[in-house]
């Protein structure tokens, strides 16, 4: 396994928000980055940002609900950069939220397919290549909704599931030198949240007032943790959900 400066990383949802920032951070640390997203414009913008900073990255249009796309994403890392060391499985969707019994089955299936099964598809494609490489490090994006009842029922279920996958993968693949952790962001200032804020400014003011830090988080504050979790400095951190929420959940 390589250090970050010599390594190869894939980032899903790399065309926006948290995934864009982790892509930038990986590249700043010297990694080659495969930026994967269903949004081609966003993905290409991330590549331009990385290249204008002197980094090296490739965009591959990837829908994490499609196994062939996910396999092609990992294959891009092998074809372009010769292997895979790090993954940030981060692509996700949220919704406005209503009560559990008010969702229909299609809405449930969609949320689970992107947020939970999408992470599993990525792990399934990434792990054999990391074993081939002699080890690796993976960070999955969960949420404060993965450890509490924040967020709607199917979103919370998907994000709790991401932590379960992270823990089980840790036990299954520690012997292969692969570490798995999760980040659990609070309310982070990304397009996902900006959209919700525009739709309901009063609710956003109420949410912000409830955060002890007194502000939303910056996507960079999550990206820094992602890259650290992949680094040698975190070599004994395994299977953990790392809560990064400005103090939201300690109340
Ligand atoms: N912003 C927050 O407050 C917050 C809090 C907790 C967790 N999260 C999680 O962080 C992750 C990133 O969210 P963000 O805030 O950066 O949102 P964002 O909307 O800015 O970025 C998400 C990216 O994922 C991509 N994406 C969505 N569905 C996809 C699919 N099927 N295949 C591939 N790409 C897909 C989108 O195109 C987008 O570029 C998500 O998993 C989200 O649930 C966000």
PDB file of C-alpha atoms and ligand atoms in Angstrom:
ATOM      1  CA  UNK A   1       0.000   0.000   0.000  1.00  0.00           C
ATOM      2  CA  UNK A   2       1.209   3.501  -0.830  1.00  0.00           C
ATOM      3  CA  UNK A   3       1.237   6.646   1.296  1.00  0.00           C
ATOM      4  CA  UNK A   4      -1.185   9.360   0.204  1.00  0.00           C
ATOM      5  CA  UNK A   5       1.508  11.257  -1.694  1.00  0.00           C
ATOM      6  CA  UNK A   6       2.164   8.213  -3.910  1.00  0.00           C
ATOM      7  CA  UNK A   7      -1.349   6.773  -3.838  1.00  0.00           C
ATOM      8  CA  UNK A   8      -4.454   6.539  -5.982  1.00  0.00           C
ATOM      9  CA  UNK A   9      -7.867   7.542  -4.630  1.00  0.00           C
ATOM     10  CA  UNK A  10     -11.420   7.242  -5.914  1.00  0.00           C
ATOM     11  CA  UNK A  11     -14.095   9.627  -4.655  1.00  0.00           C
ATOM     12  CA  UNK A  12     -17.797   9.163  -5.401  1.00  0.00           C
ATOM     13  CA  UNK A  13     -19.972  12.238  -5.398  1.00  0.00           C
ATOM     14  CA  UNK A  14     -16.771  14.096  -6.284  1.00  0.00           C
ATOM     15  CA  UNK A  15     -18.607  16.636  -8.432  1.00  0.00           C
ATOM     16  CA  UNK A  16     -19.952  18.689  -5.533  1.00  0.00           C
ATOM     17  CA  UNK A  17     -19.804  19.545  -1.857  1.00  0.00           C
ATOM     18  CA  UNK A  18     -17.936  17.196   0.466  1.00  0.00           C
ATOM     19  CA  UNK A  19     -16.694  14.855  -2.297  1.00  0.00           C
ATOM     20  CA  UNK A  20     -15.301  17.757  -4.317  1.00  0.00           C
ATOM     21  CA  UNK A  21     -13.342  18.965  -1.292  1.00  0.00           C
ATOM     22  CA  UNK A  22     -11.988  15.503  -0.464  1.00  0.00           C
ATOM     23  CA  UNK A  23     -10.939  15.112  -4.113  1.00  0.00           C
ATOM     24  CA  UNK A  24      -9.087  18.435  -3.875  1.00  0.00           C
ATOM     25  CA  UNK A  25      -7.487  17.478  -0.557  1.00  0.00           C
ATOM     26  CA  UNK A  26      -6.328  14.076  -1.831  1.00  0.00           C
ATOM     27  CA  UNK A  27      -4.801  15.777  -4.875  1.00  0.00           C
ATOM     28  CA  UNK A  28      -3.132  18.486  -2.748  1.00  0.00           C
ATOM     29  CA  UNK A  29      -1.586  15.690  -0.667  1.00  0.00           C
ATOM     30  CA  UNK A  30      -0.132  14.238  -3.885  1.00  0.00           C
ATOM     31  CA  UNK A  31      -2.566  11.418  -4.674  1.00  0.00           C
ATOM     32  CA  UNK A  32      -3.884  10.763  -8.153  1.00  0.00           C
ATOM     33  CA  UNK A  33      -7.658  11.023  -7.984  1.00  0.00           C
ATOM     34  CA  UNK A  34     -10.499   9.363  -9.877  1.00  0.00           C
ATOM     35  CA  UNK A  35     -13.458  11.699  -9.446  1.00  0.00           C
ATOM     36  CA  UNK A  36     -16.743   9.832  -9.923  1.00  0.00           C
ATOM     37  CA  UNK A  37     -20.161  11.404 -10.104  1.00  0.00           C
ATOM     38  CA  UNK A  38     -23.430  11.097 -11.974  1.00  0.00           C
ATOM     39  CA  UNK A  39     -23.192  14.858 -12.630  1.00  0.00           C
ATOM     40  CA  UNK A  40     -20.759  15.317 -15.519  1.00  0.00           C
ATOM     41  CA  UNK A  41     -20.551  19.125 -15.331  1.00  0.00           C
ATOM     42  CA  UNK A  42     -19.792  19.059 -11.613  1.00  0.00           C
ATOM     43  CA  UNK A  43     -17.233  16.286 -12.090  1.00  0.00           C
ATOM     44  CA  UNK A  44     -15.408  18.150 -14.861  1.00  0.00           C
ATOM     45  CA  UNK A  45     -15.353  21.311 -12.731  1.00  0.00           C
ATOM     46  CA  UNK A  46     -13.660  19.380  -9.931  1.00  0.00           C
ATOM     47  CA  UNK A  47     -11.036  18.111 -12.386  1.00  0.00           C
ATOM     48  CA  UNK A  48     -10.370  21.664 -13.582  1.00  0.00           C
ATOM     49  CA  UNK A  49      -9.949  22.826  -9.972  1.00  0.00           C
ATOM     50  CA  UNK A  50      -7.489  19.995  -9.240  1.00  0.00           C
ATOM     51  CA  UNK A  51      -5.513  20.559 -12.440  1.00  0.00           C
ATOM     52  CA  UNK A  52      -5.306  24.304 -11.913  1.00  0.00           C
ATOM     53  CA  UNK A  53      -3.723  23.523  -8.502  1.00  0.00           C
ATOM     54  CA  UNK A  54      -1.154  21.303 -10.261  1.00  0.00           C
ATOM     55  CA  UNK A  55      -2.801  18.012  -9.281  1.00  0.00           C
ATOM     56  CA  UNK A  56      -3.641  14.951 -11.347  1.00  0.00           C
ATOM     57  CA  UNK A  57      -7.192  13.600 -11.693  1.00  0.00           C
ATOM     58  CA  UNK A  58      -9.597  11.860 -14.063  1.00  0.00           C
ATOM     59  CA  UNK A  59     -13.359  12.135 -14.178  1.00  0.00           C
ATOM     60  CA  UNK A  60     -15.518   9.093 -14.815  1.00  0.00           C
ATOM     61  CA  UNK A  61     -19.297   9.407 -15.011  1.00  0.00           C
ATOM     62  CA  UNK A  62     -20.558   6.947 -12.434  1.00  0.00           C
ATOM     63  CA  UNK A  63     -23.991   6.197 -11.087  1.00  0.00           C
ATOM     64  CA  UNK A  64     -23.468   4.279  -7.837  1.00  0.00           C
ATOM     65  CA  UNK A  65     -26.776   2.481  -8.390  1.00  0.00           C
ATOM     66  CA  UNK A  66     -25.236   0.751 -11.429  1.00  0.00           C
ATOM     67  CA  UNK A  67     -22.695  -2.029 -10.739  1.00  0.00           C
ATOM     68  CA  UNK A  68     -21.199  -1.777 -14.231  1.00  0.00           C
ATOM     69  CA  UNK A  69     -20.547   1.944 -13.699  1.00  0.00           C
ATOM     70  CA  UNK A  70     -18.944   1.251 -10.335  1.00  0.00           C
ATOM     71  CA  UNK A  71     -16.743  -1.489 -11.796  1.00  0.00           C
ATOM     72  CA  UNK A  72     -15.719   0.905 -14.589  1.00  0.00           C
ATOM     73  CA  UNK A  73     -14.839   3.539 -11.969  1.00  0.00           C
ATOM     74  CA  UNK A  74     -12.401   1.172 -10.256  1.00  0.00           C
ATOM     75  CA  UNK A  75     -11.080   0.002 -13.632  1.00  0.00           C
ATOM     76  CA  UNK A  76     -10.316   3.652 -14.468  1.00  0.00           C
ATOM     77  CA  UNK A  77      -8.058   3.838 -11.403  1.00  0.00           C
ATOM     78  CA  UNK A  78      -6.232   0.721 -12.590  1.00  0.00           C
ATOM     79  CA  UNK A  79      -5.980   1.814 -16.241  1.00  0.00           C
ATOM     80  CA  UNK A  80      -4.975   5.431 -15.571  1.00  0.00           C
ATOM     81  CA  UNK A  81      -2.892   5.110 -12.435  1.00  0.00           C
ATOM     82  CA  UNK A  82      -2.010   1.427 -12.026  1.00  0.00           C
ATOM     83  CA  UNK A  83      -3.960   0.520  -8.873  1.00  0.00           C
ATOM     84  CA  UNK A  84      -6.159   1.660  -6.044  1.00  0.00           C
ATOM     85  CA  UNK A  85      -5.148   2.630  -2.487  1.00  0.00           C
ATOM     86  CA  UNK A  86      -7.891   4.881  -1.104  1.00  0.00           C
ATOM     87  CA  UNK A  87     -11.624   5.347  -1.515  1.00  0.00           C
ATOM     88  CA  UNK A  88     -14.072   7.911  -0.271  1.00  0.00           C
ATOM     89  CA  UNK A  89     -17.506   6.384  -0.854  1.00  0.00           C
ATOM     90  CA  UNK A  90     -19.511   9.530  -0.464  1.00  0.00           C
ATOM     91  CA  UNK A  91     -22.216   9.874  -3.160  1.00  0.00           C
ATOM     92  CA  UNK A  92     -25.571  10.342  -1.529  1.00  0.00           C
ATOM     93  CA  UNK A  93     -29.001  11.905  -1.688  1.00  0.00           C
ATOM     94  CA  UNK A  94     -31.256  13.418   0.964  1.00  0.00           C
ATOM     95  CA  UNK A  95     -34.857  14.503   1.013  1.00  0.00           C
ATOM     96  CA  UNK A  96     -37.034  17.019   2.795  1.00  0.00           C
ATOM     97  CA  UNK A  97     -38.217  14.403   5.244  1.00  0.00           C
ATOM     98  CA  UNK A  98     -41.637  13.339   6.329  1.00  0.00           C
ATOM     99  CA  UNK A  99     -42.848  10.731   8.786  1.00  0.00           C
ATOM    100  CA  UNK A 100     -41.958   7.099   8.231  1.00  0.00           C
ATOM    101  CA  UNK A 101     -45.388   5.804   7.241  1.00  0.00           C
ATOM    102  CA  UNK A 102     -45.832   8.555   4.654  1.00  0.00           C
ATOM    103  CA  UNK A 103     -43.107   7.355   2.276  1.00  0.00           C
ATOM    104  CA  UNK A 104     -44.004   5.048  -0.546  1.00  0.00           C
ATOM    105  CA  UNK A 105     -41.941   1.989  -1.392  1.00  0.00           C
ATOM    106  CA  UNK A 106     -40.265   3.571  -4.431  1.00  0.00           C
ATOM    107  CA  UNK A 107     -38.928   6.431  -2.286  1.00  0.00           C
ATOM    108  CA  UNK A 108     -37.584   3.935   0.270  1.00  0.00           C
ATOM    109  CA  UNK A 109     -35.936   1.825  -2.445  1.00  0.00           C
ATOM    110  CA  UNK A 110     -34.322   4.836  -4.113  1.00  0.00           C
ATOM    111  CA  UNK A 111     -32.794   6.162  -0.884  1.00  0.00           C
ATOM    112  CA  UNK A 112     -31.425   2.773   0.131  1.00  0.00           C
ATOM    113  CA  UNK A 113     -30.181   2.035  -3.396  1.00  0.00           C
ATOM    114  CA  UNK A 114     -28.071   5.208  -3.601  1.00  0.00           C
ATOM    115  CA  UNK A 115     -26.972   5.766   0.004  1.00  0.00           C
ATOM    116  CA  UNK A 116     -26.491   2.219   1.292  1.00  0.00           C
ATOM    117  CA  UNK A 117     -26.355  -0.263  -1.572  1.00  0.00           C
ATOM    118  CA  UNK A 118     -24.291   2.290  -3.517  1.00  0.00           C
ATOM    119  CA  UNK A 119     -21.616   2.126  -0.809  1.00  0.00           C
ATOM    120  CA  UNK A 120     -21.759  -1.681  -0.833  1.00  0.00           C
ATOM    121  CA  UNK A 121     -21.327  -1.740  -4.643  1.00  0.00           C
ATOM    122  CA  UNK A 122     -18.269   0.478  -4.302  1.00  0.00           C
ATOM    123  CA  UNK A 123     -16.760  -1.646  -1.532  1.00  0.00           C
ATOM    124  CA  UNK A 124     -17.356  -4.802  -3.571  1.00  0.00           C
ATOM    125  CA  UNK A 125     -15.445  -3.337  -6.517  1.00  0.00           C
ATOM    126  CA  UNK A 126     -12.699  -1.619  -4.498  1.00  0.00           C
ATOM    127  CA  UNK A 127     -11.733  -4.284  -1.962  1.00  0.00           C
ATOM    128  CA  UNK A 128     -10.278  -6.904  -4.366  1.00  0.00           C
ATOM    129  CA  UNK A 129      -8.041  -4.240  -5.923  1.00  0.00           C
ATOM    130  CA  UNK A 130      -6.843  -3.089  -2.505  1.00  0.00           C
ATOM    131  CA  UNK A 131      -6.086  -6.685  -1.548  1.00  0.00           C
ATOM    132  CA  UNK A 132      -4.111  -6.945  -4.784  1.00  0.00           C
ATOM    133  CA  UNK A 133      -2.193  -3.812  -3.741  1.00  0.00           C
ATOM    134  CA  UNK A 134      -1.406  -5.225  -0.274  1.00  0.00           C
ATOM    135  CA  UNK A 135      -3.757  -2.917   1.651  1.00  0.00           C
ATOM    136  CA  UNK A 136      -5.713   0.304   1.526  1.00  0.00           C
ATOM    137  CA  UNK A 137      -7.962   2.705   3.390  1.00  0.00           C
ATOM    138  CA  UNK A 138     -11.626   3.498   2.852  1.00  0.00           C
ATOM    139  CA  UNK A 139     -13.847   6.221   4.262  1.00  0.00           C
ATOM    140  CA  UNK A 140     -17.603   5.960   3.827  1.00  0.00           C
ATOM    141  CA  UNK A 141     -19.787   9.026   4.284  1.00  0.00           C
ATOM    142  CA  UNK A 142     -22.479   8.402   6.859  1.00  0.00           C
ATOM    143  CA  UNK A 143     -24.084  11.269   8.781  1.00  0.00           C
ATOM    144  CA  UNK A 144     -25.184  12.354  12.235  1.00  0.00           C
ATOM    145  CA  UNK A 145     -28.344  10.634  10.961  1.00  0.00           C
ATOM    146  CA  UNK A 146     -26.290   7.415  11.078  1.00  0.00           C
ATOM    147  CA  UNK A 147     -25.987   7.596  14.866  1.00  0.00           C
ATOM    148  CA  UNK A 148     -29.134   9.460  15.893  1.00  0.00           C
ATOM    149  CA  UNK A 149     -32.702  10.117  14.794  1.00  0.00           C
ATOM    150  CA  UNK A 150     -31.749  13.260  12.880  1.00  0.00           C
ATOM    151  CA  UNK A 151     -32.981  13.113   9.287  1.00  0.00           C
ATOM    152  CA  UNK A 152     -35.904  11.247   7.786  1.00  0.00           C
ATOM    153  CA  UNK A 153     -36.485   7.547   8.497  1.00  0.00           C
ATOM    154  CA  UNK A 154     -35.156   6.120   5.239  1.00  0.00           C
ATOM    155  CA  UNK A 155     -32.206   8.553   5.173  1.00  0.00           C
ATOM    156  CA  UNK A 156     -31.375   7.635   8.796  1.00  0.00           C
ATOM    157  CA  UNK A 157     -31.769   3.932   8.013  1.00  0.00           C
ATOM    158  CA  UNK A 158     -29.421   4.236   5.026  1.00  0.00           C
ATOM    159  CA  UNK A 159     -26.802   6.124   7.047  1.00  0.00           C
ATOM    160  CA  UNK A 160     -27.023   3.731  10.031  1.00  0.00           C
ATOM    161  CA  UNK A 161     -26.505   0.974   7.462  1.00  0.00           C
ATOM    162  CA  UNK A 162     -23.339   2.636   6.166  1.00  0.00           C
ATOM    163  CA  UNK A 163     -21.859   2.393   9.668  1.00  0.00           C
ATOM    164  CA  UNK A 164     -22.818  -1.279   9.862  1.00  0.00           C
ATOM    165  CA  UNK A 165     -21.078  -1.941   6.539  1.00  0.00           C
ATOM    166  CA  UNK A 166     -18.012  -0.019   7.724  1.00  0.00           C
ATOM    167  CA  UNK A 167     -17.785  -2.073  10.907  1.00  0.00           C
ATOM    168  CA  UNK A 168     -18.295  -5.423   9.210  1.00  0.00           C
ATOM    169  CA  UNK A 169     -15.821  -4.616   6.434  1.00  0.00           C
ATOM    170  CA  UNK A 170     -13.268  -3.779   9.150  1.00  0.00           C
ATOM    171  CA  UNK A 171     -13.634  -7.218  10.706  1.00  0.00           C
ATOM    172  CA  UNK A 172     -13.658  -9.030   7.362  1.00  0.00           C
ATOM    173  CA  UNK A 173     -10.644  -7.308   5.785  1.00  0.00           C
ATOM    174  CA  UNK A 174      -8.330  -6.196   8.609  1.00  0.00           C
ATOM    175  CA  UNK A 175      -6.175  -9.225   7.790  1.00  0.00           C
ATOM    176  CA  UNK A 176      -5.729  -7.848   4.261  1.00  0.00           C
ATOM    177  CA  UNK A 177      -4.390  -4.538   5.559  1.00  0.00           C
ATOM    178  CA  UNK A 178      -7.455  -2.503   4.640  1.00  0.00           C
ATOM    179  CA  UNK A 179      -8.875   0.008   7.122  1.00  0.00           C
ATOM    180  CA  UNK A 180     -12.468   1.226   6.929  1.00  0.00           C
ATOM    181  CA  UNK A 181     -13.917   4.219   8.765  1.00  0.00           C
ATOM    182  CA  UNK A 182     -16.933   6.476   8.361  1.00  0.00           C
ATOM    183  CA  UNK A 183     -17.401  10.210   8.673  1.00  0.00           C
ATOM    184  CA  UNK A 184     -20.653  11.450  10.179  1.00  0.00           C
ATOM    185  CA  UNK A 185     -21.055  15.081   9.130  1.00  0.00           C
ATOM    186  CA  UNK A 186     -23.488  17.384  10.904  1.00  0.00           C
ATOM    187  CA  UNK A 187     -25.003  20.202   8.862  1.00  0.00           C
ATOM    188  CA  UNK A 188     -22.464  21.120   6.207  1.00  0.00           C
ATOM    189  CA  UNK A 189     -22.633  24.063   3.835  1.00  0.00           C
ATOM    190  CA  UNK A 190     -22.949  22.205   0.518  1.00  0.00           C
ATOM    191  CA  UNK A 191     -25.445  22.432  -2.356  1.00  0.00           C
ATOM    192  CA  UNK A 192     -27.479  19.656  -0.654  1.00  0.00           C
ATOM    193  CA  UNK A 193     -28.052  21.853   2.396  1.00  0.00           C
ATOM    194  CA  UNK A 194     -28.091  25.177   0.512  1.00  0.00           C
ATOM    195  CA  UNK A 195     -31.070  23.895  -1.480  1.00  0.00           C
ATOM    196  CA  UNK A 196     -32.935  22.949   1.704  1.00  0.00           C
ATOM    197  CA  UNK A 197     -32.037  26.359   3.196  1.00  0.00           C
ATOM    198  CA  UNK A 198     -33.430  28.203   0.200  1.00  0.00           C
ATOM    199  CA  UNK A 199     -36.626  26.172   0.398  1.00  0.00           C
ATOM    200  CA  UNK A 200     -37.099  26.951   4.107  1.00  0.00           C
ATOM    201  CA  UNK A 201     -34.991  29.795   5.542  1.00  0.00           C
ATOM    202  CA  UNK A 202     -36.727  29.786   8.949  1.00  0.00           C
ATOM    203  CA  UNK A 203     -35.990  26.090   9.447  1.00  0.00           C
ATOM    204  CA  UNK A 204     -32.346  26.660   8.449  1.00  0.00           C
ATOM    205  CA  UNK A 205     -32.044  29.503  11.010  1.00  0.00           C
ATOM    206  CA  UNK A 206     -33.497  27.193  13.672  1.00  0.00           C
ATOM    207  CA  UNK A 207     -31.047  24.413  12.748  1.00  0.00           C
ATOM    208  CA  UNK A 208     -28.056  26.775  12.763  1.00  0.00           C
ATOM    209  CA  UNK A 209     -29.051  28.162  16.174  1.00  0.00           C
ATOM    210  CA  UNK A 210     -29.094  24.579  17.545  1.00  0.00           C
ATOM    211  CA  UNK A 211     -25.438  23.960  16.584  1.00  0.00           C
ATOM    212  CA  UNK A 212     -23.075  24.787  19.490  1.00  0.00           C
ATOM    213  CA  UNK A 213     -20.440  26.009  17.004  1.00  0.00           C
ATOM    214  CA  UNK A 214     -23.027  28.596  15.905  1.00  0.00           C
ATOM    215  CA  UNK A 215     -22.510  27.909  12.209  1.00  0.00           C
ATOM    216  CA  UNK A 216     -22.748  25.252   9.538  1.00  0.00           C
ATOM    217  CA  UNK A 217     -19.666  23.147   8.833  1.00  0.00           C
ATOM    218  CA  UNK A 218     -17.467  23.714   5.784  1.00  0.00           C
ATOM    219  CA  UNK A 219     -17.000  20.773   3.412  1.00  0.00           C
ATOM    220  CA  UNK A 220     -13.225  21.222   3.881  1.00  0.00           C
ATOM    221  CA  UNK A 221     -13.679  20.317   7.563  1.00  0.00           C
ATOM    222  CA  UNK A 222     -15.002  16.902   6.501  1.00  0.00           C
ATOM    223  CA  UNK A 223     -12.454  16.477   3.699  1.00  0.00           C
ATOM    224  CA  UNK A 224      -9.549  17.020   6.113  1.00  0.00           C
ATOM    225  CA  UNK A 225     -10.835  14.168   8.280  1.00  0.00           C
ATOM    226  CA  UNK A 226     -11.270  11.900   5.245  1.00  0.00           C
ATOM    227  CA  UNK A 227      -7.676  12.367   4.108  1.00  0.00           C
ATOM    228  CA  UNK A 228      -6.363  12.004   7.671  1.00  0.00           C
ATOM    229  CA  UNK A 229      -8.327   8.755   8.119  1.00  0.00           C
ATOM    230  CA  UNK A 230      -6.631   7.435   4.969  1.00  0.00           C
ATOM    231  CA  UNK A 231      -3.174   8.498   6.145  1.00  0.00           C
ATOM    232  CA  UNK A 232      -0.579   6.532   8.110  1.00  0.00           C
ATOM    233  CA  UNK A 233      -1.286   8.863  11.043  1.00  0.00           C
ATOM    234  CA  UNK A 234      -4.610   7.051  11.467  1.00  0.00           C
ATOM    235  CA  UNK A 235      -3.086   3.575  11.148  1.00  0.00           C
ATOM    236  CA  UNK A 236      -4.808   2.245  14.301  1.00  0.00           C
ATOM    237  CA  UNK A 237      -8.214   3.881  13.664  1.00  0.00           C
ATOM    238  CA  UNK A 238     -10.475   1.120  12.403  1.00  0.00           C
ATOM    239  CA  UNK A 239     -14.218   0.750  11.967  1.00  0.00           C
ATOM    240  CA  UNK A 240     -15.069   4.100  13.553  1.00  0.00           C
ATOM    241  CA  UNK A 241     -17.910   6.504  12.842  1.00  0.00           C
ATOM    242  CA  UNK A 242     -16.197   9.902  13.277  1.00  0.00           C
ATOM    243  CA  UNK A 243     -18.762  12.572  14.188  1.00  0.00           C
ATOM    244  CA  UNK A 244     -17.909  16.028  12.819  1.00  0.00           C
ATOM    245  CA  UNK A 245     -20.845  18.230  13.706  1.00  0.00           C
ATOM    246  CA  UNK A 246     -19.849  21.416  15.554  1.00  0.00           C
ATOM    247  CA  UNK A 247     -21.100  19.842  18.766  1.00  0.00           C
ATOM    248  CA  UNK A 248     -24.646  19.142  17.542  1.00  0.00           C
ATOM    249  CA  UNK A 249     -24.986  15.679  19.053  1.00  0.00           C
ATOM    250  CA  UNK A 250     -23.278  16.230  22.394  1.00  0.00           C
ATOM    251  CA  UNK A 251     -26.240  18.222  23.695  1.00  0.00           C
TER     252      UNK A 251
HETATM  253  N1  LIG B   1     -24.265  18.404   3.606  1.00  0.00           N
HETATM  254  C1  LIG B   1     -24.585  17.859   4.772  1.00  0.00           C
HETATM  255  O1  LIG B   1     -25.027  18.534   5.693  1.00  0.00           O
HETATM  256  C2  LIG B   1     -24.408  16.390   4.998  1.00  0.00           C
HETATM  257  C3  LIG B   1     -24.558  15.910   6.305  1.00  0.00           C
HETATM  258  C4  LIG B   1     -24.379  14.564   6.552  1.00  0.00           C
HETATM  259  C5  LIG B   1     -24.066  13.708   5.523  1.00  0.00           C
HETATM  260  N2  LIG B   1     -23.943  14.191   4.261  1.00  0.00           N
HETATM  261  C6  LIG B   1     -23.626  13.240   3.217  1.00  0.00           C
HETATM  262  O2  LIG B   1     -22.469  13.669   2.545  1.00  0.00           O
HETATM  263  C7  LIG B   1     -22.465  13.148   1.213  1.00  0.00           C
HETATM  264  C8  LIG B   1     -22.167  14.263   0.248  1.00  0.00           C
HETATM  265  O3  LIG B   1     -23.190  15.218   0.365  1.00  0.00           O
HETATM  266  P1  LIG B   1     -22.991  16.763   0.005  1.00  0.00           P
HETATM  267  O4  LIG B   1     -23.552  17.534   1.130  1.00  0.00           O
HETATM  268  O5  LIG B   1     -21.630  17.014  -0.480  1.00  0.00           O
HETATM  269  O6  LIG B   1     -24.081  16.853  -1.156  1.00  0.00           O
HETATM  270  P2  LIG B   1     -23.993  17.371  -2.671  1.00  0.00           P
HETATM  271  O7  LIG B   1     -25.387  17.236  -3.151  1.00  0.00           O
HETATM  272  O8  LIG B   1     -23.306  18.674  -2.721  1.00  0.00           O
HETATM  273  O9  LIG B   1     -23.069  16.275  -3.363  1.00  0.00           O
HETATM  274  C9  LIG B   1     -23.498  14.968  -3.573  1.00  0.00           C
HETATM  275  C10 LIG B   1     -22.931  14.486  -4.890  1.00  0.00           C
HETATM  276  O10 LIG B   1     -23.329  13.113  -5.057  1.00  0.00           O
HETATM  277  C11 LIG B   1     -23.705  12.938  -6.405  1.00  0.00           C
HETATM  278  N3  LIG B   1     -24.626  11.816  -6.536  1.00  0.00           N
HETATM  279  C12 LIG B   1     -25.918  11.731  -6.131  1.00  0.00           C
HETATM  280  N4  LIG B   1     -26.437  10.555  -6.490  1.00  0.00           N
HETATM  281  C13 LIG B   1     -25.464   9.871  -7.131  1.00  0.00           C
HETATM  282  C14 LIG B   1     -25.388   8.595  -7.738  1.00  0.00           C
HETATM  283  N5  LIG B   1     -26.450   7.785  -7.786  1.00  0.00           N
HETATM  284  N6  LIG B   1     -24.208   8.203  -8.278  1.00  0.00           N
HETATM  285  C15 LIG B   1     -23.131   9.028  -8.260  1.00  0.00           C
HETATM  286  N7  LIG B   1     -23.151  10.257  -7.727  1.00  0.00           N
HETATM  287  C16 LIG B   1     -24.301  10.671  -7.161  1.00  0.00           C
HETATM  288  C17 LIG B   1     -24.367  14.248  -6.800  1.00  0.00           C
HETATM  289  O11 LIG B   1     -24.408  14.402  -8.211  1.00  0.00           O
HETATM  290  C18 LIG B   1     -23.482  15.255  -6.098  1.00  0.00           C
HETATM  291  O12 LIG B   1     -22.425  15.680  -6.927  1.00  0.00           O
HETATM  292  C19 LIG B   1     -23.823  12.477   1.033  1.00  0.00           C
HETATM  293  O13 LIG B   1     -23.692  11.089   1.231  1.00  0.00           O
HETATM  294  C20 LIG B   1     -24.662  13.081   2.145  1.00  0.00           C
HETATM  295  O14 LIG B   1     -25.726  12.234   2.535  1.00  0.00           O
HETATM  296  C21 LIG B   1     -24.094  15.506   3.971  1.00  0.00           C
END
